JSON list of C-alpha atoms in Angstrom, two decimals:
[
{"chain": "A", "resi": 1, "resn": "MET", "atom": "CA", "xyz": [-5.46, -25.14, -54.45]},
{"chain": "A", "resi": 2, "resn": "ALA", "atom": "CA", "xyz": [-8.99, -25.78, -55.68]},
{"chain": "A", "resi": 3, "resn": "LYS", "atom": "CA", "xyz": [-11.58, -25.74, -52.94]},
{"chain": "A", "resi": 4, "resn": "ILE", "atom": "CA", "xyz": [-12.41, -29.45, -53.32]},
{"chain": "A", "resi": 5, "resn": "GLY", "atom": "CA", "xyz": [-8.72, -30.16, -52.72]},
{"chain": "A", "resi": 6, "resn": "GLN", "atom": "CA", "xyz": [-9.01, -28.22, -49.48]},
{"chain": "A", "resi": 7, "resn": "VAL", "atom": "CA", "xyz": [-11.96, -30.38, -48.40]},
{"chain": "A", "resi": 8, "resn": "ILE", "atom": "CA", "xyz": [-9.92, -33.49, -49.19]},
{"chain": "A", "resi": 9, "resn": "ASN", "atom": "CA", "xyz": [-7.05, -32.18, -47.07]},
{"chain": "A", "resi": 10, "resn": "LYS", "atom": "CA", "xyz": [-9.39, -31.31, -44.18]},
{"chain": "A", "resi": 11, "resn": "MET", "atom": "CA", "xyz": [-10.83, -34.83, -44.27]},
{"chain": "A", "resi": 12, "resn": "ILE", "atom": "CA", "xyz": [-7.37, -36.42, -44.39]},
{"chain": "A", "resi": 13, "resn": "ASP", "atom": "CA", "xyz": [-6.45, -34.31, -41.36]},
{"chain": "A", "resi": 14, "resn": "TYR", "atom": "CA", "xyz": [-9.71, -35.28, -39.64]},
{"chain": "A", "resi": 15, "resn": "TYR", "atom": "CA", "xyz": [-9.01, -38.98, -40.20]},
{"chain": "A", "resi": 16, "resn": "SER", "atom": "CA", "xyz": [-5.23, -38.84, -39.81]},
{"chain": "A", "resi": 17, "resn": "GLN", "atom": "CA", "xyz": [-3.81, -42.17, -38.68]},
{"chain": "A", "resi": 18, "resn": "ASP", "atom": "CA", "xyz": [-6.90, -43.94, -40.09]},
{"chain": "A", "resi": 19, "resn": "PRO", "atom": "CA", "xyz": [-5.95, -44.96, -43.64]},
{"chain": "A", "resi": 20, "resn": "GLN", "atom": "CA", "xyz": [-9.01, -47.21, -43.95]},
{"chain": "A", "resi": 21, "resn": "GLN", "atom": "CA", "xyz": [-11.40, -44.27, -43.55]},
{"chain": "A", "resi": 22, "resn": "VAL", "atom": "CA", "xyz": [-9.33, -42.04, -45.84]},
{"chain": "A", "resi": 23, "resn": "ASN", "atom": "CA", "xyz": [-9.28, -44.72, -48.53]},
{"chain": "A", "resi": 24, "resn": "HIS", "atom": "CA", "xyz": [-13.02, -45.29, -48.14]},
{"chain": "A", "resi": 25, "resn": "PHE", "atom": "CA", "xyz": [-14.06, -41.66, -48.55]},
{"chain": "A", "resi": 26, "resn": "LEU", "atom": "CA", "xyz": [-11.68, -41.12, -51.45]},
{"chain": "A", "resi": 27, "resn": "LYS", "atom": "CA", "xyz": [-13.12, -44.14, -53.27]},
{"chain": "A", "resi": 28, "resn": "VAL", "atom": "CA", "xyz": [-16.69, -42.97, -52.66]},
{"chain": "A", "resi": 29, "resn": "TYR", "atom": "CA", "xyz": [-15.68, -39.51, -53.87]},
{"chain": "A", "resi": 30, "resn": "GLY", "atom": "CA", "xyz": [-14.18, -40.99, -57.05]},
{"chain": "A", "resi": 31, "resn": "PHE", "atom": "CA", "xyz": [-17.32, -42.94, -57.89]},
{"chain": "A", "resi": 32, "resn": "ALA", "atom": "CA", "xyz": [-19.63, -40.04, -57.00]},
{"chain": "A", "resi": 33, "resn": "LYS", "atom": "CA", "xyz": [-17.64, -37.63, -59.19]},
{"chain": "A", "resi": 34, "resn": "THR", "atom": "CA", "xyz": [-17.61, -40.14, -62.04]},
{"chain": "A", "resi": 35, "resn": "ILE", "atom": "CA", "xyz": [-21.35, -40.84, -61.85]},
{"chain": "A", "resi": 36, "resn": "ALA", "atom": "CA", "xyz": [-22.13, -37.10, -61.67]},
{"chain": "A", "resi": 37, "resn": "GLU", "atom": "CA", "xyz": [-20.00, -36.44, -64.74]},
{"chain": "A", "resi": 38, "resn": "MET", "atom": "CA", "xyz": [-21.50, -39.37, -66.68]},
{"chain": "A", "resi": 39, "resn": "GLU", "atom": "CA", "xyz": [-24.99, -38.11, -65.80]},
{"chain": "A", "resi": 40, "resn": "ASN", "atom": "CA", "xyz": [-24.14, -34.52, -66.85]},
{"chain": "A", "resi": 41, "resn": "ILE", "atom": "CA", "xyz": [-25.05, -33.07, -63.45]},
{"chain": "A", "resi": 42, "resn": "ASP", "atom": "CA", "xyz": [-24.93, -29.28, -63.17]},
{"chain": "A", "resi": 43, "resn": "GLY", "atom": "CA", "xyz": [-21.97, -27.65, -61.44]},
{"chain": "A", "resi": 44, "resn": "ASN", "atom": "CA", "xyz": [-23.67, -26.65, -58.18]},
{"chain": "A", "resi": 45, "resn": "THR", "atom": "CA", "xyz": [-25.20, -30.08, -57.64]},
{"chain": "A", "resi": 46, "resn": "LYS", "atom": "CA", "xyz": [-21.93, -31.75, -58.60]},
{"chain": "A", "resi": 47, "resn": "GLU", "atom": "CA", "xyz": [-20.11, -29.69, -55.95]},
{"chain": "A", "resi": 48, "resn": "ILE", "atom": "CA", "xyz": [-22.63, -30.81, -53.32]},
{"chain": "A", "resi": 49, "resn": "ILE", "atom": "CA", "xyz": [-22.25, -34.45, -54.40]},
{"chain": "A", "resi": 50, "resn": "GLU", "atom": "CA", "xyz": [-18.47, -34.32, -54.26]},
{"chain": "A", "resi": 51, "resn": "ILE", "atom": "CA", "xyz": [-18.33, -32.66, -50.83]},
{"chain": "A", "resi": 52, "resn": "ALA", "atom": "CA", "xyz": [-20.98, -35.00, -49.41]},
{"chain": "A", "resi": 53, "resn": "ALA", "atom": "CA", "xyz": [-19.08, -38.01, -50.77]},
{"chain": "A", "resi": 54, "resn": "LEU", "atom": "CA", "xyz": [-15.88, -36.86, -49.08]},
{"chain": "A", "resi": 55, "resn": "MET", "atom": "CA", "xyz": [-17.64, -36.16, -45.77]},
{"chain": "A", "resi": 56, "resn": "HIS", "atom": "CA", "xyz": [-20.40, -38.79, -45.70]},
{"chain": "A", "resi": 57, "resn": "ASP", "atom": "CA", "xyz": [-18.80, -40.90, -42.93]},
{"chain": "A", "resi": 58, "resn": "ILE", "atom": "CA", "xyz": [-17.44, -38.02, -40.84]},
{"chain": "A", "resi": 59, "resn": "GLY", "atom": "CA", "xyz": [-19.75, -39.11, -38.01]},
{"chain": "A", "resi": 60, "resn": "ILE", "atom": "CA", "xyz": [-17.92, -42.39, -37.42]},
{"chain": "A", "resi": 61, "resn": "LYS", "atom": "CA", "xyz": [-15.28, -40.94, -35.10]},
{"chain": "A", "resi": 62, "resn": "ASN", "atom": "CA", "xyz": [-17.80, -39.38, -32.67]},
{"chain": "A", "resi": 63, "resn": "SER", "atom": "CA", "xyz": [-20.16, -42.37, -32.99]},
{"chain": "A", "resi": 64, "resn": "LEU", "atom": "CA", "xyz": [-17.41, -44.65, -31.79]},
{"chain": "A", "resi": 65, "resn": "LYS", "atom": "CA", "xyz": [-16.60, -42.29, -28.89]},
{"chain": "A", "resi": 66, "resn": "LYS", "atom": "CA", "xyz": [-20.21, -41.73, -27.78]},
{"chain": "A", "resi": 67, "resn": "TYR", "atom": "CA", "xyz": [-21.94, -45.01, -28.61]},
{"chain": "A", "resi": 68, "resn": "LYS", "atom": "CA", "xyz": [-19.02, -47.45, -29.06]},
{"chain": "A", "resi": 69, "resn": "SER", "atom": "CA", "xyz": [-20.54, -48.16, -32.48]},
{"chain": "A", "resi": 70, "resn": "SER", "atom": "CA", "xyz": [-20.16, -46.91, -36.04]},
{"chain": "A", "resi": 71, "resn": "ALA", "atom": "CA", "xyz": [-23.73, -47.95, -36.96]},
{"chain": "A", "resi": 72, "resn": "GLY", "atom": "CA", "xyz": [-25.29, -45.90, -39.72]},
{"chain": "A", "resi": 73, "resn": "ASN", "atom": "CA", "xyz": [-27.95, -44.33, -37.50]},
{"chain": "A", "resi": 74, "resn": "TYR", "atom": "CA", "xyz": [-25.25, -42.95, -35.19]},
{"chain": "A", "resi": 75, "resn": "GLN", "atom": "CA", "xyz": [-23.23, -41.65, -38.14]},
{"chain": "A", "resi": 76, "resn": "GLU", "atom": "CA", "xyz": [-26.31, -39.82, -39.37]},
{"chain": "A", "resi": 77, "resn": "ILE", "atom": "CA", "xyz": [-26.64, -38.09, -35.96]},
{"chain": "A", "resi": 78, "resn": "GLU", "atom": "CA", "xyz": [-22.99, -37.27, -35.34]},
{"chain": "A", "resi": 79, "resn": "GLY", "atom": "CA", "xyz": [-21.85, -36.39, -38.87]},
{"chain": "A", "resi": 80, "resn": "PRO", "atom": "CA", "xyz": [-23.70, -33.18, -39.74]},
{"chain": "A", "resi": 81, "resn": "PRO", "atom": "CA", "xyz": [-22.36, -31.03, -36.86]},
{"chain": "A", "resi": 82, "resn": "GLU", "atom": "CA", "xyz": [-18.77, -32.03, -37.67]},
{"chain": "A", "resi": 83, "resn": "ALA", "atom": "CA", "xyz": [-19.21, -31.36, -41.39]},
{"chain": "A", "resi": 84, "resn": "ARG", "atom": "CA", "xyz": [-20.89, -28.02, -40.66]},
{"chain": "A", "resi": 85, "resn": "LYS", "atom": "CA", "xyz": [-17.94, -26.85, -38.53]},
{"chain": "A", "resi": 86, "resn": "ILE", "atom": "CA", "xyz": [-15.46, -27.63, -41.29]},
{"chain": "A", "resi": 87, "resn": "LEU", "atom": "CA", "xyz": [-17.54, -26.19, -44.14]},
{"chain": "A", "resi": 88, "resn": "GLU", "atom": "CA", "xyz": [-18.42, -23.00, -42.24]},
{"chain": "A", "resi": 89, "resn": "GLY", "atom": "CA", "xyz": [-14.73, -22.56, -41.48]},
{"chain": "A", "resi": 90, "resn": "MET", "atom": "CA", "xyz": [-14.07, -22.80, -45.21]},
{"chain": "A", "resi": 91, "resn": "ARG", "atom": "CA", "xyz": [-16.78, -20.19, -45.86]},
{"chain": "A", "resi": 92, "resn": "TYR", "atom": "CA", "xyz": [-19.04, -22.34, -47.98]},
{"chain": "A", "resi": 93, "resn": "ARG", "atom": "CA", "xyz": [-22.48, -20.89, -48.62]},
{"chain": "A", "resi": 94, "resn": "ALA", "atom": "CA", "xyz": [-25.27, -21.80, -46.20]},
{"chain": "A", "resi": 95, "resn": "GLU", "atom": "CA", "xyz": [-27.44, -23.59, -48.80]},
{"chain": "A", "resi": 96, "resn": "LEU", "atom": "CA", "xyz": [-24.59, -25.94, -49.74]},
{"chain": "A", "resi": 97, "resn": "ILE", "atom": "CA", "xyz": [-23.79, -26.67, -46.09]},
{"chain": "A", "resi": 98, "resn": "ASP", "atom": "CA", "xyz": [-27.46, -27.38, -45.34]},
{"chain": "A", "resi": 99, "resn": "ARG", "atom": "CA", "xyz": [-27.74, -29.82, -48.24]},
{"chain": "A", "resi": 100, "resn": "VAL", "atom": "CA", "xyz": [-24.47, -31.60, -47.42]},
{"chain": "A", "resi": 101, "resn": "ASP", "atom": "CA", "xyz": [-25.64, -31.92, -43.80]},
{"chain": "A", "resi": 102, "resn": "PHE", "atom": "CA", "xyz": [-28.95, -33.37, -45.01]},
{"chain": "A", "resi": 103, "resn": "LEU", "atom": "CA", "xyz": [-27.15, -35.91, -47.20]},
{"chain": "A", "resi": 104, "resn": "ILE", "atom": "CA", "xyz": [-24.82, -36.95, -44.38]},
{"chain": "A", "resi": 105, "resn": "ALA", "atom": "CA", "xyz": [-27.82, -37.20, -42.01]},
{"chain": "A", "resi": 106, "resn": "ASN", "atom": "CA", "xyz": [-29.60, -39.55, -44.41]},
{"chain": "A", "resi": 107, "resn": "HIS", "atom": "CA", "xyz": [-26.96, -41.46, -46.37]},
{"chain": "A", "resi": 108, "resn": "HIS", "atom": "CA", "xyz": [-27.84, -44.75, -44.63]},
{"chain": "A", "resi": 109, "resn": "THR", "atom": "CA", "xyz": [-31.58, -44.26, -45.17]},
{"chain": "A", "resi": 110, "resn": "TYR", "atom": "CA", "xyz": [-32.76, -45.74, -48.45]},
{"chain": "A", "resi": 111, "resn": "ASP", "atom": "CA", "xyz": [-36.57, -45.76, -48.33]},
{"chain": "A", "resi": 112, "resn": "ASN", "atom": "CA", "xyz": [-37.14, -42.18, -49.50]},
{"chain": "A", "resi": 113, "resn": "ILE", "atom": "CA", "xyz": [-34.22, -41.01, -51.62]},
{"chain": "A", "resi": 114, "resn": "GLU", "atom": "CA", "xyz": [-35.04, -37.51, -52.87]},
{"chain": "A", "resi": 115, "resn": "GLY", "atom": "CA", "xyz": [-32.78, -35.73, -55.30]},
{"chain": "A", "resi": 116, "resn": "VAL", "atom": "CA", "xyz": [-30.11, -36.74, -57.76]},
{"chain": "A", "resi": 117, "resn": "ASP", "atom": "CA", "xyz": [-27.38, -35.74, -55.28]},
{"chain": "A", "resi": 118, "resn": "TYR", "atom": "CA", "xyz": [-28.78, -38.13, -52.66]},
{"chain": "A", "resi": 119, "resn": "GLN", "atom": "CA", "xyz": [-29.15, -40.93, -55.23]},
{"chain": "A", "resi": 120, "resn": "ILE", "atom": "CA", "xyz": [-25.61, -40.57, -56.52]},
{"chain": "A", "resi": 121, "resn": "LEU", "atom": "CA", "xyz": [-24.11, -40.44, -53.01]},
{"chain": "A", "resi": 122, "resn": "VAL", "atom": "CA", "xyz": [-25.91, -43.65, -52.02]},
{"chain": "A", "resi": 123, "resn": "GLU", "atom": "CA", "xyz": [-24.90, -45.41, -55.24]},
{"chain": "A", "resi": 124, "resn": "ALA", "atom": "CA", "xyz": [-21.24, -44.37, -54.87]},
{"chain": "A", "resi": 125, "resn": "ASP", "atom": "CA", "xyz": [-21.16, -45.54, -51.25]},
{"chain": "A", "resi": 126, "resn": "PHE", "atom": "CA", "xyz": [-22.66, -48.90, -52.23]},
{"chain": "A", "resi": 127, "resn": "LEU", "atom": "CA", "xyz": [-20.18, -49.36, -55.08]},
{"chain": "A", "resi": 128, "resn": "VAL", "atom": "CA", "xyz": [-17.42, -49.17, -52.49]},
{"chain": "A", "resi": 129, "resn": "ASN", "atom": "CA", "xyz": [-19.19, -51.03, -49.67]},
{"chain": "A", "resi": 130, "resn": "VAL", "atom": "CA", "xyz": [-20.05, -54.01, -51.87]},
{"chain": "A", "resi": 131, "resn": "TYR", "atom": "CA", "xyz": [-16.35, -54.46, -52.55]},
{"chain": "A", "resi": 132, "resn": "GLU", "atom": "CA", "xyz": [-15.10, -53.66, -49.05]},
{"chain": "A", "resi": 133, "resn": "ASN", "atom": "CA", "xyz": [-17.63, -56.01, -47.43]},
{"chain": "A", "resi": 134, "resn": "ASP", "atom": "CA", "xyz": [-17.25, -58.83, -49.98]},
{"chain": "A", "resi": 135, "resn": "LEU", "atom": "CA", "xyz": [-20.99, -59.32, -50.34]},
{"chain": "A", "resi": 136, "resn": "SER", "atom": "CA", "xyz": [-22.64, -62.44, -51.76]},
{"chain": "A", "resi": 137, "resn": "LYS", "atom": "CA", "xyz": [-24.11, -62.62, -55.26]},
{"chain": "A", "resi": 138, "resn": "GLU", "atom": "CA", "xyz": [-27.63, -62.47, -53.76]},
{"chain": "A", "resi": 139, "resn": "GLU", "atom": "CA", "xyz": [-26.81, -59.39, -51.66]},
{"chain": "A", "resi": 140, "resn": "LYS", "atom": "CA", "xyz": [-25.32, -57.70, -54.73]},
{"chain": "A", "resi": 141, "resn": "LYS", "atom": "CA", "xyz": [-28.42, -58.49, -56.77]},
{"chain": "A", "resi": 142, "resn": "ASN", "atom": "CA", "xyz": [-30.71, -57.04, -54.07]},
{"chain": "A", "resi": 143, "resn": "ILE", "atom": "CA", "xyz": [-28.65, -53.86, -53.84]},
{"chain": "A", "resi": 144, "resn": "TYR", "atom": "CA", "xyz": [-28.58, -53.43, -57.61]},
{"chain": "A", "resi": 145, "resn": "THR", "atom": "CA", "xyz": [-32.32, -54.01, -57.94]},
{"chain": "A", "resi": 146, "resn": "ASN", "atom": "CA", "xyz": [-33.45, -51.94, -54.96]},
{"chain": "A", "resi": 147, "resn": "ILE", "atom": "CA", "xyz": [-30.93, -49.08, -54.82]},
{"chain": "A", "resi": 148, "resn": "PHE", "atom": "CA", "xyz": [-29.46, -48.26, -58.21]},
{"chain": "A", "resi": 149, "resn": "LYS", "atom": "CA", "xyz": [-31.42, -45.86, -60.43]},
{"chain": "A", "resi": 150, "resn": "SER", "atom": "CA", "xyz": [-28.89, -43.82, -62.42]},
{"chain": "A", "resi": 151, "resn": "SER", "atom": "CA", "xyz": [-27.73, -45.16, -65.78]},
{"chain": "A", "resi": 152, "resn": "ALA", "atom": "CA", "xyz": [-24.12, -44.45, -64.89]},
{"chain": "A", "resi": 153, "resn": "GLY", "atom": "CA", "xyz": [-24.34, -46.11, -61.48]},
{"chain": "A", "resi": 154, "resn": "LYS", "atom": "CA", "xyz": [-26.00, -49.18, -62.98]},
{"chain": "A", "resi": 155, "resn": "LYS", "atom": "CA", "xyz": [-23.35, -49.43, -65.69]},
{"chain": "A", "resi": 156, "resn": "ILE", "atom": "CA", "xyz": [-20.50, -49.20, -63.19]},
{"chain": "A", "resi": 157, "resn": "PHE", "atom": "CA", "xyz": [-22.15, -51.74, -60.87]},
{"chain": "A", "resi": 158, "resn": "LYS", "atom": "CA", "xyz": [-22.64, -54.19, -63.75]},
{"chain": "A", "resi": 159, "resn": "ASP", "atom": "CA", "xyz": [-19.09, -53.69, -64.98]},
{"chain": "A", "resi": 160, "resn": "LEU", "atom": "CA", "xyz": [-17.56, -54.18, -61.53]},
{"chain": "A", "resi": 161, "resn": "TYR", "atom": "CA", "xyz": [-19.73, -56.98, -60.16]},
{"chain": "A", "resi": 162, "resn": "ASN", "atom": "CA", "xyz": [-20.67, -58.97, -63.25]},
{"chain": "A", "resi": 163, "resn": "MET", "atom": "CA", "xyz": [-24.40, -58.32, -62.95]}
]
């Protein structure tokens, strides 16, 4: 099995009995992979994007236990240690783990997006969240204007949400 398939299986195990979370991270993964391919992202960066997309909300489970909330700031605190445990167990290289942890620790912070991997993760998450949260036309417009930078992400957003 390809290594990304192993990450998918680990995340399905992690969120067993929670089909909503599994569906969410698989949708974000699909959009992130698609955007990365449309943008011709190099292989190493694409691997980081795909893993971060699969694991971006891994902090929800512990956030709910510790804080009784799945708020983004709690996810950013609780997610990286959980992702690190899984990725170290799979023997991923330290640089990849560090970057995935950084992306998880910042994926709800939008005021200083640095790096194409960060940008694509945020765009993929928004593509899914806009649909899952049934946002208004005005909210969609604000997200498109303020968040989306990649050509591929913008195209997908326009195609999906009639912008």
